[in-house]
Coordinates of C-alpha atoms in Angstrom, one line a residue:
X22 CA 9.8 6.4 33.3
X23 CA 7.4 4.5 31.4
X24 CA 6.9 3.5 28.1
X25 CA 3.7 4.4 26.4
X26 CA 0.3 2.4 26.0
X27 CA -2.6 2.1 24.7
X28 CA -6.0 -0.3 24.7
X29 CA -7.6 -2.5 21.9
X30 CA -10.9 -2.5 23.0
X31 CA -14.0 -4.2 20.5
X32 CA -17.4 -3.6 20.3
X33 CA -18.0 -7.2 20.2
X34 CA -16.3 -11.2 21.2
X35 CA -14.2 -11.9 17.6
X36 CA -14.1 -7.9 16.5
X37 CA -10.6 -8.7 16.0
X38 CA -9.0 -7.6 18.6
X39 CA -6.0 -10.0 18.9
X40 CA -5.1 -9.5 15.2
X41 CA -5.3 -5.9 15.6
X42 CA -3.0 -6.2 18.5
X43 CA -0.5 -8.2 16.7
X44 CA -0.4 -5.6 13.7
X45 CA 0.0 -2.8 15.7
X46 CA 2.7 -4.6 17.5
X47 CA 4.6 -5.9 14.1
X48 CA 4.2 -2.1 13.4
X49 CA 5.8 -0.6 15.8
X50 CA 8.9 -3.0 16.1
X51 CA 9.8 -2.4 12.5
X52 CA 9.7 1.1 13.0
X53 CA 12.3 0.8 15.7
X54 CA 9.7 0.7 18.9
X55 CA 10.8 -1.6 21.9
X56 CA 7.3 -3.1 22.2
X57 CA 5.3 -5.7 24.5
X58 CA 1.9 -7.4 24.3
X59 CA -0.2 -7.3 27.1
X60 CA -3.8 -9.1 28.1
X61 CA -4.6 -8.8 31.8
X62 CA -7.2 -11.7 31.9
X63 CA -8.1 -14.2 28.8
X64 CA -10.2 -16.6 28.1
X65 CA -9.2 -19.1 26.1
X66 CA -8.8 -23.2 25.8
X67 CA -5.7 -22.0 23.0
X68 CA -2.6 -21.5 25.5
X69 CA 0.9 -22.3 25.2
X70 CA 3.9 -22.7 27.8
X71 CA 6.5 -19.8 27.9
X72 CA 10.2 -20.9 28.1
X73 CA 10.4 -20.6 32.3
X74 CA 7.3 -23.0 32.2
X75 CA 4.5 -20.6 32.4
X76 CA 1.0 -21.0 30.8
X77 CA -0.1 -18.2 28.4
X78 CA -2.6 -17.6 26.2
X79 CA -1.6 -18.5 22.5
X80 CA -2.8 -15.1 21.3
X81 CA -0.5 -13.1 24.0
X82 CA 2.3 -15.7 22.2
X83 CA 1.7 -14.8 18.9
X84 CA 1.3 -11.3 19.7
X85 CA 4.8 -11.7 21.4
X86 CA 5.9 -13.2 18.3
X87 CA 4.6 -10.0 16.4
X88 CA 7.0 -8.3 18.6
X89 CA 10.1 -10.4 18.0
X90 CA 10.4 -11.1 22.1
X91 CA 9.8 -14.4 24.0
X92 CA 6.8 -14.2 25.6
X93 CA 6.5 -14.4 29.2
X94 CA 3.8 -14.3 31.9
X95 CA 3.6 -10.9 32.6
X96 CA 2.2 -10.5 29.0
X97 CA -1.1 -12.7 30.2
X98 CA -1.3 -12.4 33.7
X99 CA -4.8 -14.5 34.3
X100 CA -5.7 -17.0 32.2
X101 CA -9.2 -18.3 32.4
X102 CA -9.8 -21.9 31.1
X103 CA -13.0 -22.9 30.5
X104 CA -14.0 -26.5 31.9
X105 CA -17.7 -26.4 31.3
X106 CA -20.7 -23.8 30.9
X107 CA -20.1 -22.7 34.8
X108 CA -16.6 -23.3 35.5
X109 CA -12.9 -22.5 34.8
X110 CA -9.4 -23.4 36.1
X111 CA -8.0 -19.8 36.8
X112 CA -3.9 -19.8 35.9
X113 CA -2.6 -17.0 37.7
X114 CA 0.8 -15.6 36.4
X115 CA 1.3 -18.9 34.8
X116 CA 0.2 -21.9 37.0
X117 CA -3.3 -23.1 37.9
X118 CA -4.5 -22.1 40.9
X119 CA -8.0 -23.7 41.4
X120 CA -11.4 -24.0 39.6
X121 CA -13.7 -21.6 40.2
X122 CA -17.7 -20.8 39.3
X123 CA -18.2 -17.3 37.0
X124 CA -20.1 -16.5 40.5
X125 CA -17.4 -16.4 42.4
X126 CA -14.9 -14.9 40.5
X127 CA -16.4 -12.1 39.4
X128 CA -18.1 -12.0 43.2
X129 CA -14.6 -11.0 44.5
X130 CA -11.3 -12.8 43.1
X131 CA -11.2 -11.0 39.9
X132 CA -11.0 -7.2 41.6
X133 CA -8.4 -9.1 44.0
X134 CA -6.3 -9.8 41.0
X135 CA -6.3 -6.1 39.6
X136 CA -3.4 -5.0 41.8
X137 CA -1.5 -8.0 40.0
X138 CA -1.9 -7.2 36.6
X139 CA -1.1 -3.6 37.4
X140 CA 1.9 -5.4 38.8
X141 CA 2.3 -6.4 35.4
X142 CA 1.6 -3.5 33.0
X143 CA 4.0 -1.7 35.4
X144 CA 7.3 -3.7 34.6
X145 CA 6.3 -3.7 31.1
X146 CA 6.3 0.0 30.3
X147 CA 9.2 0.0 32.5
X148 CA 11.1 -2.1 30.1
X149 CA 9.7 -1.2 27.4
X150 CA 8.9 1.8 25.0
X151 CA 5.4 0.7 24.1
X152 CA 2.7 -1.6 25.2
X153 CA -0.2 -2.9 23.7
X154 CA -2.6 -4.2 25.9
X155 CA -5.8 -6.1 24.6
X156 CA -9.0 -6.3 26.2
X157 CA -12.0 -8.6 26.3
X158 CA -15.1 -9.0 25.1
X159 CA -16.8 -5.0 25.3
X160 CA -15.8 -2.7 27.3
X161 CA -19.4 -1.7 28.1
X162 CA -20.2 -4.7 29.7
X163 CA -21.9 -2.7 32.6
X164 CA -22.6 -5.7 34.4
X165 CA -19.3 -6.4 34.9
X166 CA -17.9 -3.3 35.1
X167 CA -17.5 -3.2 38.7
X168 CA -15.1 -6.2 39.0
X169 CA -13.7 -5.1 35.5
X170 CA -9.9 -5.8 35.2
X171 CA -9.2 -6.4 31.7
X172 CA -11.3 -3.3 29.9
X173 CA -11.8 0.0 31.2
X174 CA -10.4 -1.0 34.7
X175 CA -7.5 -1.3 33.3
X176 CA -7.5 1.7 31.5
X177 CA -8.5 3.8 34.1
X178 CA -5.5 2.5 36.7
X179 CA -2.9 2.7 33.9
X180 CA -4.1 5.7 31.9
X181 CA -4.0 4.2 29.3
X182 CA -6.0 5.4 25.5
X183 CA -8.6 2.7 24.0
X184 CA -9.2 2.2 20.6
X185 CA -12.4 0.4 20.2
X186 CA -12.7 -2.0 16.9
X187 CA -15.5 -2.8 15.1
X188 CA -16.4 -5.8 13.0
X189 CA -18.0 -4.3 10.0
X190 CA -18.3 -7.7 8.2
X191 CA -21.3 -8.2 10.7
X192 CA -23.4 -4.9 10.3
X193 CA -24.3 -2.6 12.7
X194 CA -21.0 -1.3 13.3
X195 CA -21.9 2.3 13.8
X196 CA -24.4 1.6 16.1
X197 CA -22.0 -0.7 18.0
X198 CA -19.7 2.2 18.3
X199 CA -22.1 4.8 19.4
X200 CA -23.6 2.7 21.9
X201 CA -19.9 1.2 23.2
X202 CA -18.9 4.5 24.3
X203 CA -22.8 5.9 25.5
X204 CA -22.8 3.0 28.0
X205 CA -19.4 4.8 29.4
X206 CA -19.2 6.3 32.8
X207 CA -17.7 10.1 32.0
X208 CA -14.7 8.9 33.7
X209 CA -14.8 6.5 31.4
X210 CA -15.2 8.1 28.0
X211 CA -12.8 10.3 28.9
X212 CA -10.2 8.0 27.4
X213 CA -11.9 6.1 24.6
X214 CA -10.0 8.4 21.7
X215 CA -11.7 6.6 18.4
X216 CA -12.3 3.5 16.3
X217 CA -11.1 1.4 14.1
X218 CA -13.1 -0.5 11.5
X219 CA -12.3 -3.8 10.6
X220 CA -13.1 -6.4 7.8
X221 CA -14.4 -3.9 5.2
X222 CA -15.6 -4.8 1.9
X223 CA -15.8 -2.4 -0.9
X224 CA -15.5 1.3 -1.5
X225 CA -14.1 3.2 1.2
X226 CA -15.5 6.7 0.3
X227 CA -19.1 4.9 0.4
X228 CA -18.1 4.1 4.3
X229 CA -16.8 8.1 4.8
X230 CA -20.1 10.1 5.0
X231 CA -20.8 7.5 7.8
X232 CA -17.4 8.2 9.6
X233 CA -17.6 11.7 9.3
X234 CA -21.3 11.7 11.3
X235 CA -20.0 9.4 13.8
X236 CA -17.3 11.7 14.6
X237 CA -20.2 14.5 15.4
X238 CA -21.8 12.2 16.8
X239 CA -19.1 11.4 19.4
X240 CA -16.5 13.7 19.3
X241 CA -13.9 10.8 18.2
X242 CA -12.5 10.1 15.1
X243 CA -11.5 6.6 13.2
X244 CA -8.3 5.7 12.9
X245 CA -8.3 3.9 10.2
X246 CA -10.5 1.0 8.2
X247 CA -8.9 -2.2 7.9
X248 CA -10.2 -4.2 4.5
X249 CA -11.0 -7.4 4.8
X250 CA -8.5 -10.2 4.4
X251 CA -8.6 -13.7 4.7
X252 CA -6.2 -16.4 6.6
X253 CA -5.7 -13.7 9.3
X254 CA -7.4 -15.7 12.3
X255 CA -4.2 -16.6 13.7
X256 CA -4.8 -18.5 17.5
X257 CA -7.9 -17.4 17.8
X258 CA -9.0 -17.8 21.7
X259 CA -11.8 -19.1 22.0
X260 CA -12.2 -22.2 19.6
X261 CA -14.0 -22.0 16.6
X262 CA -17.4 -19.5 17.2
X263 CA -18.9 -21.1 14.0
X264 CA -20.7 -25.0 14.1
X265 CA -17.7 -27.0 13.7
X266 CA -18.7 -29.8 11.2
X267 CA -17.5 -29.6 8.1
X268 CA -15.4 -26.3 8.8
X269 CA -12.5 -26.3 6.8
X270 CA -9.2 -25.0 8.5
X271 CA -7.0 -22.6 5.5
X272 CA -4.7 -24.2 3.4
X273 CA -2.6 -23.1 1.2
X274 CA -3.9 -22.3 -1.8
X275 CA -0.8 -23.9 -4.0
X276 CA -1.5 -27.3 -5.8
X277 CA -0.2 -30.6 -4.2
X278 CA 3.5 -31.5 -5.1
X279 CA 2.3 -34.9 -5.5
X280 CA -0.5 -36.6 -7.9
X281 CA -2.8 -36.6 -4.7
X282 CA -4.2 -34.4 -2.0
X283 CA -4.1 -35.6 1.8
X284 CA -7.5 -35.7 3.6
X285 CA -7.5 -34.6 7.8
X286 CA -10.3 -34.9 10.0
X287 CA -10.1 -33.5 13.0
X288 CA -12.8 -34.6 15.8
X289 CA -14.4 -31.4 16.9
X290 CA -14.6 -32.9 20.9
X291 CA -15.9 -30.8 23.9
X292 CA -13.7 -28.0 25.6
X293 CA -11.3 -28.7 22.0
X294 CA -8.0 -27.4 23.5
X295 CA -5.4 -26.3 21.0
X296 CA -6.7 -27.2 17.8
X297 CA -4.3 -24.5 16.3
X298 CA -2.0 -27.9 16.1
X299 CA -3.3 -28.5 13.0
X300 CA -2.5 -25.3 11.6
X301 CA 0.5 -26.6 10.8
X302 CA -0.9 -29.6 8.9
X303 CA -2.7 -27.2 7.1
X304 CA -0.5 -25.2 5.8
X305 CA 1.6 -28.0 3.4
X306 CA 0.3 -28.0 0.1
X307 CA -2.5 -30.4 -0.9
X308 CA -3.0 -31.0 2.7
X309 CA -7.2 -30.5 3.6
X310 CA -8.3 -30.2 7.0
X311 CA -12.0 -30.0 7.8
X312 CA -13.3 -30.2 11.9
X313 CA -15.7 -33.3 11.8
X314 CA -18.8 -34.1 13.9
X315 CA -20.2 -37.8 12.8
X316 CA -18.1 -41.4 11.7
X317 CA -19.4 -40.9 8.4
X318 CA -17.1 -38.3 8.0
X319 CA -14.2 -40.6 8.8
X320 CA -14.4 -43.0 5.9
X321 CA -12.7 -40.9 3.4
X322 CA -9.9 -39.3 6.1
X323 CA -6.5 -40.1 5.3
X324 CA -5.4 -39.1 9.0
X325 CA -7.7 -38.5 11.8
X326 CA -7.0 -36.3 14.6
X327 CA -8.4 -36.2 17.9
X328 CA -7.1 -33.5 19.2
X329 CA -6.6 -31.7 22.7
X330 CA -9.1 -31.3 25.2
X331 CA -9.6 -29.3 28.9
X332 CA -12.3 -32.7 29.2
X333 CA -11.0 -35.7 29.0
X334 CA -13.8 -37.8 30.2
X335 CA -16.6 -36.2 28.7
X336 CA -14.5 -36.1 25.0
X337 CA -14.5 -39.6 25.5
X338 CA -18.6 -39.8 26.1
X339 CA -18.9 -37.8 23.2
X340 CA -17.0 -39.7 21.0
X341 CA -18.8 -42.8 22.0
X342 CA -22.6 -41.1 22.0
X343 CA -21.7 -40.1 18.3
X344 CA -20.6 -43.6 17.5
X345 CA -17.2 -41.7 16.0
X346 CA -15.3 -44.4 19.1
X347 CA -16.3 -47.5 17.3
X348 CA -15.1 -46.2 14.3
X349 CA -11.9 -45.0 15.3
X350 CA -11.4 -48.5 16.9
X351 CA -12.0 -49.9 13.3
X352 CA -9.6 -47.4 11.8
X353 CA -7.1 -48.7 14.3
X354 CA -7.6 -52.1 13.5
X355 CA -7.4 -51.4 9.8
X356 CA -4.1 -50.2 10.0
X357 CA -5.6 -46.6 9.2
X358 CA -3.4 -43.5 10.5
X359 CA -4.7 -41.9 13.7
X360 CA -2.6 -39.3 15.9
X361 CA -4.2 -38.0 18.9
X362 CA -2.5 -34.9 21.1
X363 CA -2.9 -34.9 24.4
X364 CA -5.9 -35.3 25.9
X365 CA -6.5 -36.8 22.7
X366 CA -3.9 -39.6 23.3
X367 CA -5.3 -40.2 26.9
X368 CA -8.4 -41.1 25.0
X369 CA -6.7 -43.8 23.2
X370 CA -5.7 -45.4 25.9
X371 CA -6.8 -48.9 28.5
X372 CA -8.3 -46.4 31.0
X373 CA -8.0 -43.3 32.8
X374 CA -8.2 -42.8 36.5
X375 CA -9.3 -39.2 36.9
X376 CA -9.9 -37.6 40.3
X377 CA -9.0 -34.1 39.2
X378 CA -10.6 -32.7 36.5
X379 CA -13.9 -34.8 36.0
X380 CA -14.0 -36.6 39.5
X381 CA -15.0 -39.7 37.7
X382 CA -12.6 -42.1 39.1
X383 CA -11.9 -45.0 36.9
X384 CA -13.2 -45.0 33.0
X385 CA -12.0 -46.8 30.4
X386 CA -10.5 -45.4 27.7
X387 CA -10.8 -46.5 23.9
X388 CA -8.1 -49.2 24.3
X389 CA -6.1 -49.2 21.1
X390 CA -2.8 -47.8 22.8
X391 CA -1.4 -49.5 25.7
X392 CA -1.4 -46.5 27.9
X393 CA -3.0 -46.2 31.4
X394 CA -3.3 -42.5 32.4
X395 CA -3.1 -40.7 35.9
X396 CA -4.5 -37.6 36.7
X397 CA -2.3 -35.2 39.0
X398 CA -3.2 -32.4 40.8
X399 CA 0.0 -30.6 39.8
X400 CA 0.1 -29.7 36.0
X401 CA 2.8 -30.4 33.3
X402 CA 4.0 -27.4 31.6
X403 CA 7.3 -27.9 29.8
X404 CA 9.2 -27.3 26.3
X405 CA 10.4 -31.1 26.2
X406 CA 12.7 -31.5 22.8
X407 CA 13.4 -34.9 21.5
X408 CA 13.4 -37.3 18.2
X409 CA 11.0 -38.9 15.9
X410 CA 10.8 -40.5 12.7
X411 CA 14.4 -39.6 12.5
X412 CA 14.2 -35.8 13.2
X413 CA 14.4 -33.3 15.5
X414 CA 11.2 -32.1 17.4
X415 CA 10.3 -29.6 19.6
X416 CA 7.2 -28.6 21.6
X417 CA 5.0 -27.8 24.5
X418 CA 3.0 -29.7 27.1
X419 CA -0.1 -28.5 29.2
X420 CA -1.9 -31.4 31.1
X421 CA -2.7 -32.9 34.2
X422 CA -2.4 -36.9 33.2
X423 CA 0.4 -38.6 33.4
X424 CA 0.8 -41.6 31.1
X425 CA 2.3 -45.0 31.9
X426 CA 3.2 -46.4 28.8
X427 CA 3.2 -49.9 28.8
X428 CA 4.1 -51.0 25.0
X429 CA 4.0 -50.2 21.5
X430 CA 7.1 -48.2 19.8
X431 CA 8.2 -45.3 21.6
X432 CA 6.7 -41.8 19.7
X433 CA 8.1 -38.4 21.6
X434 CA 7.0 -39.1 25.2
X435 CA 3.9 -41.6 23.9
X436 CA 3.6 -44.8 21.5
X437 CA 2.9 -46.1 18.6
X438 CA 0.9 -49.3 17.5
X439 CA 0.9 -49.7 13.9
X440 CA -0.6 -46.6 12.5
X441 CA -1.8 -45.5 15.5
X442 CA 0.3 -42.7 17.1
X443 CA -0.1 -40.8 20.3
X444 CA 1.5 -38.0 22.3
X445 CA 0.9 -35.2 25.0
X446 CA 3.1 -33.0 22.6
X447 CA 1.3 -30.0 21.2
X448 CA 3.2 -28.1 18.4
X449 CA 5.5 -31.2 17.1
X450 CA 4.3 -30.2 13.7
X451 CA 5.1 -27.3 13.9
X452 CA 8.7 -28.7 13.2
X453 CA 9.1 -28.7 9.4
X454 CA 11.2 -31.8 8.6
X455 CA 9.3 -34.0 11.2
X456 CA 5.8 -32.8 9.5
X457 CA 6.9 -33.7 6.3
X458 CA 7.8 -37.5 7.4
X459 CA 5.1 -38.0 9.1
X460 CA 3.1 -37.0 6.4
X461 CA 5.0 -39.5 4.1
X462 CA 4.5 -42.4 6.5
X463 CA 0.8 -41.4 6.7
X464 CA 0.6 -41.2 2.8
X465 CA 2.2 -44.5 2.5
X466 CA -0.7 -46.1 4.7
X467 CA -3.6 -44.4 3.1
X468 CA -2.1 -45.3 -0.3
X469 CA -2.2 -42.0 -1.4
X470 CA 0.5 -40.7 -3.5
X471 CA 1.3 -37.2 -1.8
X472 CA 4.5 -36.0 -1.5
X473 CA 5.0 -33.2 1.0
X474 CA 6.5 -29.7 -0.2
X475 CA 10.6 -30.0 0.3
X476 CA 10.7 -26.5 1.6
X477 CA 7.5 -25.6 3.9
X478 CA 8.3 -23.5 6.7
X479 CA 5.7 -23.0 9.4
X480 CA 8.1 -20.6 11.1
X481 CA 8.5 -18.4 7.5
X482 CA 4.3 -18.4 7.2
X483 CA 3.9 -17.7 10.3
X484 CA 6.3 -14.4 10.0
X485 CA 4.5 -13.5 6.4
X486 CA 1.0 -13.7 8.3
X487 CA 2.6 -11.1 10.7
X488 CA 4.0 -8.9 8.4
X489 CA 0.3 -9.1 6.7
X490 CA -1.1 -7.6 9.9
X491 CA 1.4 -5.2 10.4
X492 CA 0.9 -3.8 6.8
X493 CA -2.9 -3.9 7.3
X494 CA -1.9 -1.5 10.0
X495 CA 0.7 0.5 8.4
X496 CA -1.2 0.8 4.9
X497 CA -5.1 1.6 5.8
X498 CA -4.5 3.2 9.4
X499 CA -3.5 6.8 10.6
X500 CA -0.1 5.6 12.1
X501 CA 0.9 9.2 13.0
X502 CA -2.1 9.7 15.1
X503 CA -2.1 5.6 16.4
X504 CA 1.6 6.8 17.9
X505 CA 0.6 10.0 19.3
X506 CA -2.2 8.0 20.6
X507 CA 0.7 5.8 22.3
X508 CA 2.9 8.1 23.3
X509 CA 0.7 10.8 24.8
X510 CA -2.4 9.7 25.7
X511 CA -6.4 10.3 25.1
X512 CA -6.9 13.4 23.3
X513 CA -8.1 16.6 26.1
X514 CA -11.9 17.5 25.6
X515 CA -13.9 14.6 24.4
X516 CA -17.5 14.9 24.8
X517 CA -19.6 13.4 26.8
X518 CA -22.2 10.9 25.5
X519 CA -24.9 10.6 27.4
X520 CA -27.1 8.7 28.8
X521 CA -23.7 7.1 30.3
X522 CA -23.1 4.3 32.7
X523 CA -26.1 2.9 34.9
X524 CA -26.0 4.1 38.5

């Protein structure tokens, strides 16, 4: 028999979708319910490797996380990676399969791939009591409901119950529902149940009169209204929506432990991959991180990362065409801290011979590591574990170079020349007693006197940002009617709204 279901559909990209998700799911499991994550087909540069060396999207991870399981690939079936305005490397059940145009894949792959991912949401509900699935984007996308696998295609094979969310923060969010279901095929509508508002500021009896004409409106009542609440953006997917320069990543608001605060800039390169490594920066107290965009913005970094990237090549253009590659040269040479993760490091390197991913052949890199990178056609996904600094460190790689390291002092699986540092290791911060002396080797080179907390844990915030969505849920949503929802279905006798679904 299997377990129940239901849909997180949005009105919009960013309604909060994922976050919504993850509540719902830290819901359920402290009420006892066996419960899975599920996102037939993301998009997203954010991933993360699963513990049989599958790639995943990082919000399927953290929504796995929400349901205290290890996530695996069934949770994120196709996973979409961008690789310019056209392209994408399509990861099916875990491992890349080939680049393909937005053309073609919506042209014919993607409805290929919908007897997978039912595949998928099958074994789930068979193992477990609940799952909830997120979708992508709007559901009334009509022209792409045809090859739709991810919205109501989904839906309609599974039978499953949407919830759409709406972002109220951004107006219109009445119209966005109306209109979300009124672009429905009847087949369709039939299982959109309600709405969920999210990011409301204010009075909620002001919003009710509203809610209450809606519902005549439609036929389909709200399920709850979600206030607004910062530091909840946890792995976003698709890389920071806003311009990037000068956007400040959330710290904790505690004062430093030390007389002074620590300064990170993060390059904001092309196709960013992963920059939710430097959550983990940002989280220590007196720690500021801030995405950066011109050298200027370099001078008064204490550490500068150049982070991940699905385009190695063109990163490095970028950083010269923006003059920020001379001046992390200069940094380099000044014996001023720079860490760069994975695509990152390859940029730091003599030269990169790439015939996979940009087809450029030979380019040379920014030369201050002594590293000469490969690219393979076959992809390195792995949870290597090893030792730096003296402590234990664990995380995750996703990349097609391979690095021959050819000097400096050995740092995880790269090197390190003075204060430069570089490594294809995504989430090494994440581990607590590592951060923290790293952090104090990088103080004692900027001259800074920070001292990191003694007792950060990224895991413990991590958990408290969870439990935050699950009592956004628990607190300001109809939980008895989200479970009947779950359990039985779309409510019998919703109305039709027309005009419906083009022909």
């Amino acid at each position: 028999m299997s377990g129940g279901g239901l849909l997180v559909a949005g009105t919009t990209s960013d309604a909060g979708k994922s976050v919504v998700t993850a509540g719902i799911c830290r819901w359920l499991v402290r009420q006892g319910v066996k419960v899975a994550p599920f996102k037939a087909q993301n998009m997203s540069l954010n991933s993360f490797v699963t513990r049989e060396g599958a790639e995943i999207g990082r919000a399927q991870a953290m929504q796995a996380q929400a349901c205290r399981v290890e996530p695996t690939a069934l949770m994120n079936p196709v996973l979409l990676k961008p690789g310019g305005e056209r392209s994408s490397q399509v990861v099916l059940m875990g491992r890349p399969v080939g680049e393909m145009s937005a053309r073609g894949y919506h042209g014919g792959r993607q409805e290929r791939l919908l007897g997978t991912v039912l595949d998928c949401l099958e074994r789930l509900r068979g193992t477990y009591d609940a799952v909830i699935c997120e979708g992508a984007g709007s559901p009334a996308e009509i022209n792409l409901r045809r090859t739709d696998i991810v919205n109501m295609g989904i839906a309609r094979n599974a039978g499953l119950p949407v919830l759409v969310v709406g972002d109220i923060d951004r107006g219109g969010v009445f119209a966005s529902f109306f209109g979300t279901v009124a672009l429905l095929s009847p087949e369709d509508q039939k299982l959109v149940a309600g709405f969920l508002v999210n990011k409301f500021r204010g009075d909620v009896s002001l919003l009710e009169p509203g809610l209450e004409m809606l519902h005549g409106l439609t036929g389909r009542r709200t399920y709850g209204v979600l206030p607004f609440q910062h530091g909840l953006g946890i792995d976003e997917e698709d890389g920071l929506r806003v311009s990037l320069r000068g956007t400040v990543r959330e710290s904790q608001v505690a004062a430093p432990v030390g007389e002074d605060v620590l300064r990170v800039a993060v390059c904001a390169v092309p196709l960013m991959s992963n920059f939710t490594d430097v959550d983990a920066l940002a989280a220590e107290p007196g720690v500021v991180v801030r995405f950066v965009d011109r050298p200027e913005e370099l001078a008064d970094a204490d550490l500068v990362v150049v982070p991940g990237t699905r385009g190695t090549v063109r990163a490095l253009e970028w950083l010269r065409e923006r003059g920020l590659a001379d001046a992390l040269r200069r940094r380099a040479a000044e014996g001023r801290p720079v860490l760069g993760i994975c695509g990152g490091f390859q940029v730091l390197g003599e030269h990169i011979e790439d015939d996979v991913e940009s087809r450029r052949g030979q380019v040379d890199g920014l030369g201050v590591l002594p590293v000469r990178v490969r690219f393979a056609r076959e992809k390195t996904l792995t949870r290597p574990v090893g030792e730096a600094l003296g402590e234990t460190v664990e995380g995750y790689e996703i990349h097609h170079g391979v690095a021959e390291v050819l000097g400096g002092e050995a740092f995880l699986d790269g090197c390190r020349v003075g204060q430069t540092w570089g490594t294809h290791w995504h989430g090494s911060l994440e581990s607590d007693a590592f951060r923290r002396a790293f952090l104090r080797e990088v103080a004692r080179a900027a001259g800074r006197r920070f001292v990191p907390a003694p007792d950060t844990s990224f895991a413990a915030l991590r958990e408290e940002q969870l439990d935050r969505l699950g009592d956004l849920i628990e607190q300001h949503a109809d939980t008895d009617a989200l479970w009947r929802l779950i359990e039985s279905g779309a409510p019998t006798g919703l109305p039709f709204i027309p005009p419906g679904a083009p022909a």
